[in-house]
Coordinates of C-alpha atoms in Angstrom, one line a residue:
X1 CA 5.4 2.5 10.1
X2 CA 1.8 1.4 10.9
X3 CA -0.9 1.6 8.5
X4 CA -4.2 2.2 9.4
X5 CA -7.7 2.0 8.2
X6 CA -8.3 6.0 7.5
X7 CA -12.1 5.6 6.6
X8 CA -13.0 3.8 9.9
X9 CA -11.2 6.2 12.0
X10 CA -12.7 9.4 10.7
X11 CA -16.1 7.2 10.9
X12 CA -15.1 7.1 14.7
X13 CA -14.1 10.7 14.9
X14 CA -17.9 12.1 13.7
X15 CA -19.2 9.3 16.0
X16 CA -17.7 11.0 19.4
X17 CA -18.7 14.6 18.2
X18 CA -21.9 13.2 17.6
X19 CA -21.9 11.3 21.1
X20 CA -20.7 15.2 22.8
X21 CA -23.0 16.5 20.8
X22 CA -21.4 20.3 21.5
X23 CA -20.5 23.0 18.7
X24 CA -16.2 22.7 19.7
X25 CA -16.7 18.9 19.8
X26 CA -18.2 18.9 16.0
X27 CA -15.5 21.5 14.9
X28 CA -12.5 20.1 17.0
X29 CA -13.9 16.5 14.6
X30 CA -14.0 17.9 10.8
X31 CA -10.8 19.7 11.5
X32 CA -9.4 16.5 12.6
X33 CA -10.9 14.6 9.9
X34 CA -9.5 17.0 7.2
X35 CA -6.1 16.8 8.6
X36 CA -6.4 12.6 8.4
X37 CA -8.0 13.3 4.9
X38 CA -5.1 15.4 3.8
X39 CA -1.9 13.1 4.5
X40 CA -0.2 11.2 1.9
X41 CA -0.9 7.6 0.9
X42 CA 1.5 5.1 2.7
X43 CA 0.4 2.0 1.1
X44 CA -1.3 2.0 -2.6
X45 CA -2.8 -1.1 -2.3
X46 CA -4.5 -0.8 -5.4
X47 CA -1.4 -0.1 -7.6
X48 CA 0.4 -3.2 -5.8
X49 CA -2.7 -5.3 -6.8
X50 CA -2.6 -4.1 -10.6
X51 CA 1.1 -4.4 -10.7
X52 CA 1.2 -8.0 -9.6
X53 CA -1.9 -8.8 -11.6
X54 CA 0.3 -7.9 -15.1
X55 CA 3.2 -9.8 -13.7
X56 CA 1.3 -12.7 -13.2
X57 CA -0.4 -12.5 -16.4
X58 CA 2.9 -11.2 -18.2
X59 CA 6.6 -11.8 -17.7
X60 CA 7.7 -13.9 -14.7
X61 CA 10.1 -15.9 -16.1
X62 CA 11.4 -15.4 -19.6
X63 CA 13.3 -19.0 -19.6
X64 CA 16.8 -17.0 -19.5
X65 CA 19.2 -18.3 -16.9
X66 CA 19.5 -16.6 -13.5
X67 CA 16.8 -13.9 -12.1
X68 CA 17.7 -10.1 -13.4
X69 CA 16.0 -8.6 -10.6
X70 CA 19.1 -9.0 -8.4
X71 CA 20.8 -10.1 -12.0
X72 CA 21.9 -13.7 -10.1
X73 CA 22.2 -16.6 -12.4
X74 CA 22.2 -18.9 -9.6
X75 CA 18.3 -18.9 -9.2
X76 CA 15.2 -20.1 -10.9
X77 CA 12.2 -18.6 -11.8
X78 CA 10.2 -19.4 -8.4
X79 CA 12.6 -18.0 -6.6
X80 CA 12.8 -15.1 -9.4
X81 CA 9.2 -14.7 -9.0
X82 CA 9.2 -14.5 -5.6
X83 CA 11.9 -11.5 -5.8
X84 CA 10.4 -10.1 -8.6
X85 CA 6.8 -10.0 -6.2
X86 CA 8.9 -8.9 -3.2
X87 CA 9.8 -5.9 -5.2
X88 CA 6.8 -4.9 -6.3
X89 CA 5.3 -5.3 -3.1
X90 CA 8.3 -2.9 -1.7
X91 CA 7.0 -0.2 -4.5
X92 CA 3.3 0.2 -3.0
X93 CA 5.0 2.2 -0.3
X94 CA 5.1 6.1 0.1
X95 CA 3.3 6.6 -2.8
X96 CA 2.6 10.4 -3.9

């Protein structure tokens, strides 16, 4: 999967029906731009952002043995908050 920035490519959809300046061109654009409008959000950056904000500010480590994101009592909390990020970075995907 490849994301891509939405808002600049319907910006350069109007642009070329504005360059071709014809009736088709302008309709053959919104309809376009309505169908890239209408697709589901791969990435929500913003809930990744707010989600690692309250872990940061919240529970990383809870100075108990082991990490229970992948319940290993082998690891300590950097490497526990580095899964724990990893996860929630994994969770901004295919969001509804």
């Amino acid at each position: 999967m490849r994301l891509i920035d939405a808002d600049k490519f319907t910006k350069e959809i109007a642009s070329m029906a504005v360059v071709d300046g014809s009736t088709i061109a302008a309709e053959r654009a919104s309809a376009l731009i309505k169908l890239v409008e209408s697709q589901a959000t791969a990435y929500d950056y913003e809930k990744v952002i707010k989600e690692l904000t309250e872990y940061a500010n919240g529970y990383i480590c809870d100075m108990q043995k082991g990490c229970p994101f992948i319940e290993n009592d082998k690891l300590d909390c950097a490497n526990c908050g580095a899964i724990g990020t990893i996860e929630i970075v994994k969770g901004g995907l295919l969001c509804d």
